[in-house]
Coordinates of N, CA and C in Angstrom, one line a residue:
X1 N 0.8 -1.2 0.0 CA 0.0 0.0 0.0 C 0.9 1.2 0.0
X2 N 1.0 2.0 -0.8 CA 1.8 3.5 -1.1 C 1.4 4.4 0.1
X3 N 2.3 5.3 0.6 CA 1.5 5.9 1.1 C 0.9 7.4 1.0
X4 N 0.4 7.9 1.8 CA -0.7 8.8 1.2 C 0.2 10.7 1.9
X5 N -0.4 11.3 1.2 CA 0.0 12.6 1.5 C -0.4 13.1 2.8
X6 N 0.8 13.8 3.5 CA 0.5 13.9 4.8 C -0.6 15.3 4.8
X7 N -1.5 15.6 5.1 CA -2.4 16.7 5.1 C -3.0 16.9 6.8
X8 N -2.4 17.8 7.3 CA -2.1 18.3 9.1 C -3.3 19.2 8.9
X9 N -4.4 18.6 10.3 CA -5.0 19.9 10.5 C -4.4 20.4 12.2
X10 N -3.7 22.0 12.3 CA -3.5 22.0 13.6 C -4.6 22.7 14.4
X11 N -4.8 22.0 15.8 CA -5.9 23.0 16.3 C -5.3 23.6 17.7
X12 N -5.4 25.0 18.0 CA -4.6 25.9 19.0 C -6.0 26.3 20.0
X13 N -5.7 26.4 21.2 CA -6.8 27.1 21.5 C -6.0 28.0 23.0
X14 N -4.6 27.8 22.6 CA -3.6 28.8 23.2 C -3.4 28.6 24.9
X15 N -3.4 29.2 25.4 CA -2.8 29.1 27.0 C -4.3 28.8 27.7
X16 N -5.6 29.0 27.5 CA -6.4 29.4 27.8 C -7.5 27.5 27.9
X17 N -8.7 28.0 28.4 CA -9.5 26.5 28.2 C -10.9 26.5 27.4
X18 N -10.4 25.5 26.7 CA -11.5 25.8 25.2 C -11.7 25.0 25.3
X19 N -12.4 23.9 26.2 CA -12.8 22.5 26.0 C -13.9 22.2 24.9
X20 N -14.7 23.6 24.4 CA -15.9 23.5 23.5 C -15.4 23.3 22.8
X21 N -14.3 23.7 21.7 CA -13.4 23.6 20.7 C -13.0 22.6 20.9
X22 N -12.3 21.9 21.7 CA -11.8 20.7 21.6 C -12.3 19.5 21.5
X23 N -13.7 19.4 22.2 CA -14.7 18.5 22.0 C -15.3 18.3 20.6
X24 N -15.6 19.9 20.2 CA -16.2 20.2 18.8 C -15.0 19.1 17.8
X25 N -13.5 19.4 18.0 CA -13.2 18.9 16.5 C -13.2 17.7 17.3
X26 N -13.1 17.1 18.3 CA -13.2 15.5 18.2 C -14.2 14.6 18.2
X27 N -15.4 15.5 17.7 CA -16.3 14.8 17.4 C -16.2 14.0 16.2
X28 N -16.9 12.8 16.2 CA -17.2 12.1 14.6 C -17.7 12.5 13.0
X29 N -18.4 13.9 13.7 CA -18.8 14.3 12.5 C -17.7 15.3 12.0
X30 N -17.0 16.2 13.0 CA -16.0 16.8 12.3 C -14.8 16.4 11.9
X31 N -14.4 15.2 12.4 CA -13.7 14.1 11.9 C -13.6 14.0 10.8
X32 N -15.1 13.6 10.4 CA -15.2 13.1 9.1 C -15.5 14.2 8.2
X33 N -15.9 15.4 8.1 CA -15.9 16.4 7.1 C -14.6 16.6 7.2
X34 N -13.7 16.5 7.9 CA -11.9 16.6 7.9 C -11.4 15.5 6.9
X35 N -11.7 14.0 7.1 CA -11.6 13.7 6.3 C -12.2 13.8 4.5
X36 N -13.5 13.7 4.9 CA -13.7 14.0 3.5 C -13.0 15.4 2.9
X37 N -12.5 16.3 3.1 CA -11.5 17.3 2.9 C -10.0 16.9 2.3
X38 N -9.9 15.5 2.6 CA -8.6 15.1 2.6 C -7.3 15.4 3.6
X39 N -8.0 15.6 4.7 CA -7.1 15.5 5.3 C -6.9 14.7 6.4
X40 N -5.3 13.9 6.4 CA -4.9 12.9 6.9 C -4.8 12.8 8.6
X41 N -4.5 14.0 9.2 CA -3.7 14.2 10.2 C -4.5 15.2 11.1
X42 N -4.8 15.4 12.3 CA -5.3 16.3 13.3 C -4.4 16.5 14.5
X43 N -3.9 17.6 15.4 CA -3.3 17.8 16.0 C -3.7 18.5 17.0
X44 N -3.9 18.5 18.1 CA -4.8 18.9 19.0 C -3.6 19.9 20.1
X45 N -3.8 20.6 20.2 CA -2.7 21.8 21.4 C -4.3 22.1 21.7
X46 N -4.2 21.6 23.2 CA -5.5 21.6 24.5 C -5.4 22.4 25.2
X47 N -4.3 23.0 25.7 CA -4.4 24.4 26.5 C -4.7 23.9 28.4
X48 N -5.1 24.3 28.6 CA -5.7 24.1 30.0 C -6.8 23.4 30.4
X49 N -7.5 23.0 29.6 CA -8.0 22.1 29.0 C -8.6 20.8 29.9
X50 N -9.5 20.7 30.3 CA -9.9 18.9 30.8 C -10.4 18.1 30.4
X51 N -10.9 18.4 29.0 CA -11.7 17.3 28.0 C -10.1 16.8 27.4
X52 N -9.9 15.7 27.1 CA -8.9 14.7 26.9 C -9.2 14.0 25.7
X53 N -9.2 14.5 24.2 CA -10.0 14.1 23.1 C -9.3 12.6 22.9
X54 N -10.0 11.9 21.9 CA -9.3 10.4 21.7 C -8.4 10.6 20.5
X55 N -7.1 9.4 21.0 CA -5.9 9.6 20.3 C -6.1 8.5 19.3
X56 N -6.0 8.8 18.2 CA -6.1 7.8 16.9 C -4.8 7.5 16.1
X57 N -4.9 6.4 16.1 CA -3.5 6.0 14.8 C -4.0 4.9 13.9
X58 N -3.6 4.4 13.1 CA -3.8 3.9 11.8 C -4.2 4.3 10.3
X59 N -4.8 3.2 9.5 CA -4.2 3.7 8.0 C -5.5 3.9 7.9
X60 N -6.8 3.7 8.1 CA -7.7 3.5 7.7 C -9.3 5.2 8.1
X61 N -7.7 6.1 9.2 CA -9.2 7.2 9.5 C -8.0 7.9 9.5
X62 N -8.9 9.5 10.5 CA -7.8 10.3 10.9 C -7.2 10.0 11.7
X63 N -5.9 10.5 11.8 CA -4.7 10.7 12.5 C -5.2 11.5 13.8
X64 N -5.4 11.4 15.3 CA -5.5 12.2 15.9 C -4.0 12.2 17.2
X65 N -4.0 13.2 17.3 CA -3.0 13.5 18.6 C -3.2 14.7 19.3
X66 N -2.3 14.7 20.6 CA -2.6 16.0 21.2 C -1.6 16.5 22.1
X67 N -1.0 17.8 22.6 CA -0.6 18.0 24.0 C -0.9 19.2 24.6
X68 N -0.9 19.5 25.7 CA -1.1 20.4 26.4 C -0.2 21.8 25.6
X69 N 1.0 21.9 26.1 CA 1.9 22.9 25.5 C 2.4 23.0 25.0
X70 N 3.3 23.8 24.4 CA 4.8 23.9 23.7 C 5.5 25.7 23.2
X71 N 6.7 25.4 24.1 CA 7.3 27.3 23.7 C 6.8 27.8 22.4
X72 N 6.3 27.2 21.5 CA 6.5 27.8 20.0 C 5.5 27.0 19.8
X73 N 4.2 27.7 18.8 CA 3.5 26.8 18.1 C 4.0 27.0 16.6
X74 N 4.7 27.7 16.3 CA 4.7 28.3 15.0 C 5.3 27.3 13.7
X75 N 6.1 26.5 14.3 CA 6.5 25.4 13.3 C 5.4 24.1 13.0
X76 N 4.7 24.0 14.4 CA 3.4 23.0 13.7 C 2.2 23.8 12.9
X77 N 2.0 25.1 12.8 CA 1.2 25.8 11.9 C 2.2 26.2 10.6
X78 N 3.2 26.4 10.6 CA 4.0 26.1 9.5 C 4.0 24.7 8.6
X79 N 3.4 23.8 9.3 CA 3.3 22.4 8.5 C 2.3 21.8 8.6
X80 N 1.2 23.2 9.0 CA -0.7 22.5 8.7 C -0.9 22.7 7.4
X81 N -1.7 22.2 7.1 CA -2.6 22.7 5.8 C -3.7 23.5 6.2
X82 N -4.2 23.3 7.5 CA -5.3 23.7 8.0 C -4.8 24.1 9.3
X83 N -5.1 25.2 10.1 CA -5.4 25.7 11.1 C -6.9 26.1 11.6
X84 N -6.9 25.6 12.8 CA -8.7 25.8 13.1 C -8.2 26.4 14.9
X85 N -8.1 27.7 15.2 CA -7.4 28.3 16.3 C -8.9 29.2 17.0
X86 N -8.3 28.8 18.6 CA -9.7 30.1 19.1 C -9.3 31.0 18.8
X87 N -9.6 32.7 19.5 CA -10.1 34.0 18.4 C -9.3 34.4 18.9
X88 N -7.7 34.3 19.5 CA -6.6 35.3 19.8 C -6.2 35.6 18.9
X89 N -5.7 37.2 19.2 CA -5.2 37.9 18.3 C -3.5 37.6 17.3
X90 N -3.0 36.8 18.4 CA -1.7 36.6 18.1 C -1.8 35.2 17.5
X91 N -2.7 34.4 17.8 CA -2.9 33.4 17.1 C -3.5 33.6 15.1
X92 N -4.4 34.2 15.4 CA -4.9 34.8 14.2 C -3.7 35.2 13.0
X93 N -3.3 36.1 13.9 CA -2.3 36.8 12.7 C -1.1 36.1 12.5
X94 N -0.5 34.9 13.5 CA 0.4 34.5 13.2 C 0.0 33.5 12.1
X95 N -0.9 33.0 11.9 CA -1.7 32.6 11.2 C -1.7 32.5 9.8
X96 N -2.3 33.8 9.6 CA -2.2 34.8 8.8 C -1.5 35.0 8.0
X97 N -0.1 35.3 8.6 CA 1.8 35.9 8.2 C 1.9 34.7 7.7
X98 N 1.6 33.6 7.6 CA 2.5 32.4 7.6 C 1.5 31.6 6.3
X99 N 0.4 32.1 6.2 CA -0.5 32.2 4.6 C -0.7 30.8 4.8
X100 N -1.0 30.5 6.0 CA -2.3 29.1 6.3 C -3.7 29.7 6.4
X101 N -4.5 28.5 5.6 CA -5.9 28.5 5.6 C -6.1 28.4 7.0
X102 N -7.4 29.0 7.7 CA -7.2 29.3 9.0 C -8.8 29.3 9.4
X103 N -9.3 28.5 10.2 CA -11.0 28.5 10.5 C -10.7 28.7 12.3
X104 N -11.3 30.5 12.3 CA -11.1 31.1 14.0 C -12.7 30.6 14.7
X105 N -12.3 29.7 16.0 CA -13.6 29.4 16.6 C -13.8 30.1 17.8
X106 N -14.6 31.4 17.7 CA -15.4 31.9 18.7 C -15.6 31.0 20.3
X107 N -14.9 31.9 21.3 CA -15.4 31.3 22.4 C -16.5 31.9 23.5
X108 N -17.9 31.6 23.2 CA -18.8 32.1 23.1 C -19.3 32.5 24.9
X109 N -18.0 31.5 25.7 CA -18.3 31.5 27.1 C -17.2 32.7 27.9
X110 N -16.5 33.5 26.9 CA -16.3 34.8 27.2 C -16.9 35.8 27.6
X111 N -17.0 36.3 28.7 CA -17.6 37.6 28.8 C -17.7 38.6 28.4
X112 N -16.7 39.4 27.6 CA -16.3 40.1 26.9 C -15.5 40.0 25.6
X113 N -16.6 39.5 24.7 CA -16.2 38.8 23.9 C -15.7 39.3 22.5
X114 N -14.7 40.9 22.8 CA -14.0 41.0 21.9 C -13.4 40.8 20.7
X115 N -12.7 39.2 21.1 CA -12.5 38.3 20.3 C -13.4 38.4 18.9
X116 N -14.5 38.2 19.1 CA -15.7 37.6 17.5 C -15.1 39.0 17.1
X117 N -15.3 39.6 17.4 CA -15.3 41.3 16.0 C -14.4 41.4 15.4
X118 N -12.9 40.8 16.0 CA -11.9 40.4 15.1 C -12.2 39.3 13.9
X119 N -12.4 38.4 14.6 CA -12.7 37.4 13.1 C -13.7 37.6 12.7
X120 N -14.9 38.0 13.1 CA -15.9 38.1 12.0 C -15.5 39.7 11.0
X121 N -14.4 40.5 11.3 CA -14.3 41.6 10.5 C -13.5 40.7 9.3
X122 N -11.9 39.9 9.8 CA -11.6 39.1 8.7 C -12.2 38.5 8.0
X123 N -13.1 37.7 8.4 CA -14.3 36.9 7.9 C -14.4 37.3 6.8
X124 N -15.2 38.6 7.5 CA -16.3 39.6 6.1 C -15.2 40.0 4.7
X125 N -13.5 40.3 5.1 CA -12.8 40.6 4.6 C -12.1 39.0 3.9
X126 N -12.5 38.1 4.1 CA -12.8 36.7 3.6 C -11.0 36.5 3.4
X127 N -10.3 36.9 4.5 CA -9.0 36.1 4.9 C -9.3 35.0 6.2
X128 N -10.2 34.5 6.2 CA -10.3 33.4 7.3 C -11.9 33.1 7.1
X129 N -12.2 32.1 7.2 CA -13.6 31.2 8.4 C -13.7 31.9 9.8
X130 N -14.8 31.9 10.6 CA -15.8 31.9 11.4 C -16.2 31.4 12.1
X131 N -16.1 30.8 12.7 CA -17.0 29.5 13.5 C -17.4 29.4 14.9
X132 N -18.5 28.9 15.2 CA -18.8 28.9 17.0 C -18.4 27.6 16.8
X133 N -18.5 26.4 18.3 CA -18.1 25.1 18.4 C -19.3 24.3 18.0
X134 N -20.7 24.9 18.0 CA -21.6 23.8 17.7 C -21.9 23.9 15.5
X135 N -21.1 25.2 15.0 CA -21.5 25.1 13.5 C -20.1 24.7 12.9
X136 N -18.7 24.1 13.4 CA -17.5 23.9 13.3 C -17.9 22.9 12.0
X137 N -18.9 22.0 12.4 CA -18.8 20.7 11.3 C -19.2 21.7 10.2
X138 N -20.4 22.1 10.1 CA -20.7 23.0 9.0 C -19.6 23.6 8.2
X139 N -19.1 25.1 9.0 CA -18.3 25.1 8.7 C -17.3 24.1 7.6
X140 N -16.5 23.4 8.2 CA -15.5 22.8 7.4 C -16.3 22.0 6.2
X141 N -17.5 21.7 6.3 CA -18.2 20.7 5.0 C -18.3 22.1 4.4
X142 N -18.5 22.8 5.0 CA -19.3 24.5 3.2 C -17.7 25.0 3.2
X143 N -16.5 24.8 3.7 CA -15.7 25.8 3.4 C -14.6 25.9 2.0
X144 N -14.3 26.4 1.3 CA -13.8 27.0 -0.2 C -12.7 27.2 0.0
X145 N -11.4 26.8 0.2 CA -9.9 27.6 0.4 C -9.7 28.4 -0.6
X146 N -10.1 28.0 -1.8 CA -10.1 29.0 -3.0 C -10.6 30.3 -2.8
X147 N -11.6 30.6 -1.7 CA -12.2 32.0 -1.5 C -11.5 32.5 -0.6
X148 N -10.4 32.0 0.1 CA -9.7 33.2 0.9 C -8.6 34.1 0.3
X149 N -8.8 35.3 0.8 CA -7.6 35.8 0.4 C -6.5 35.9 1.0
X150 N -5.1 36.4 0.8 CA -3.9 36.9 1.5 C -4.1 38.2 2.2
X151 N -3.2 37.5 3.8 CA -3.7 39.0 4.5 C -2.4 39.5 4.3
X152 N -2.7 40.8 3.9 CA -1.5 41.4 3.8 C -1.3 42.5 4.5
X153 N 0.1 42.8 6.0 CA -0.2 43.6 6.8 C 0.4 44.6 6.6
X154 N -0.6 45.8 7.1 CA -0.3 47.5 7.1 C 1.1 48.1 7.4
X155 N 1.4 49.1 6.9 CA 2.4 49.0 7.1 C 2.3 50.7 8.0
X156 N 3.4 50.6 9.4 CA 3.1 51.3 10.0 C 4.2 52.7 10.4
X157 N 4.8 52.7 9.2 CA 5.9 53.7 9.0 C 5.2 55.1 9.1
X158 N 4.3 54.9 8.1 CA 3.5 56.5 8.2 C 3.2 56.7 9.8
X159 N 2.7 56.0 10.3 CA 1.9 56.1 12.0 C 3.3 56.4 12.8
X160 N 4.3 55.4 12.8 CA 5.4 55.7 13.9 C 6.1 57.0 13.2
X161 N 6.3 57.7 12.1 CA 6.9 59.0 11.8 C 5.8 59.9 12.4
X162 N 4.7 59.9 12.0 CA 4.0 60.6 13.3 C 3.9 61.3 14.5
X163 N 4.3 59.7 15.0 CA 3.7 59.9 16.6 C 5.4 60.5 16.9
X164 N 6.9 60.1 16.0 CA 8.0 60.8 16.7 C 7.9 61.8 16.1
X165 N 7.1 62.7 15.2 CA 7.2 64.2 15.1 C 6.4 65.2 16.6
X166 N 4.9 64.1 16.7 CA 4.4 64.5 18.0 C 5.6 64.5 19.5
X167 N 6.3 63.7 19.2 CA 7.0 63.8 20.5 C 7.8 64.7 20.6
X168 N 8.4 64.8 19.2 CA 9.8 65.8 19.0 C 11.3 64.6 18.9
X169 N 10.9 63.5 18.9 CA 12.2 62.7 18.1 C 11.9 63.1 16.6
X170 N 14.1 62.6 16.3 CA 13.8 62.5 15.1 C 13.7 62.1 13.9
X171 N 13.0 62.4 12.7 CA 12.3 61.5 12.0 C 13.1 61.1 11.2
X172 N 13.4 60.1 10.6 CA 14.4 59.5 9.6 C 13.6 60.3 8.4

């Protein structure tokens, strides 16, 4: 049997506890709209986490795994195909910079829930997916990679010559 193209989904839900998200992608159904996507591999960074998703190996489904932490996520979103991260800002954009397809899931048990207006503004600007944890399956069955665009970031030279004229440094 040959083997098959490795296709990584990572999922981040950062320092914080998103057990809704993590439940969400280990469910069967999102499983399997991952796989029917073609993708081989799922990667779980749990965070603080107490839901304990199930660990899968063999040839015949997805790949699942998971761990709590690690200094750096940026080399396993460097080798996703797919990123599906909660709505931090730093998670987003690193995201972003690094020109992975990227599905942000709302954590709806926030109180101040900041977070959504970020990604639902990218959203609308169709550099990323949207998602709460109970429409995640949806999500990934309706989603298009071909409809995202490249985020391309601002550049903030005009703003910092500015604010050092306001101070009285001086300006290159």
């Amino acid at each position: 049997m040959g083997s098959r193209e490795r296709r990584m989904v990572f999922v981040t839900v950062g320092t914080t506890c998103f057990d809704a998200l993590v439940k969400a992608v280990d469910s069967e159904e999102v499983k399997e709209a991952l796989l029917q996507k073609g993708y081989t591999d799922l990667l779980i960074q749990m965070g603080r986490g107490t839901y304990m998703p199930s660990r899968v190996f063999g040839n015949s489904t997805l790949q699942v795994d998971y761990f709590t932490f690690s200094p750096s996520i940026a080399e396993y979103i460097r080798e996703a195909s797919l990123v599906i991260s909660h709505a931090g800002s730093g998670s987003i954009f690193e995201t972003l910079r690094l020109g992975k397809p990227l599905i942000v899931v709302v954590n709806e048990d926030l109180m101040d829930n900041h977070q959504s207006e970020l990604a639902e503004e990218l959203a609308d600007r169709n550099h990323l997916f949207c998602a709460r944890p109970q429409s995640l399956q949806d999500t990934v069955s309706a989603m298009d990679l071909d409809t995202l665009l490249p985020y391309v970031p601002g550049d903030a030279k005009q703003v910092v010559t500015l604010i050092n004229k306001f101070l009285g440094f001086p300006v290159d």
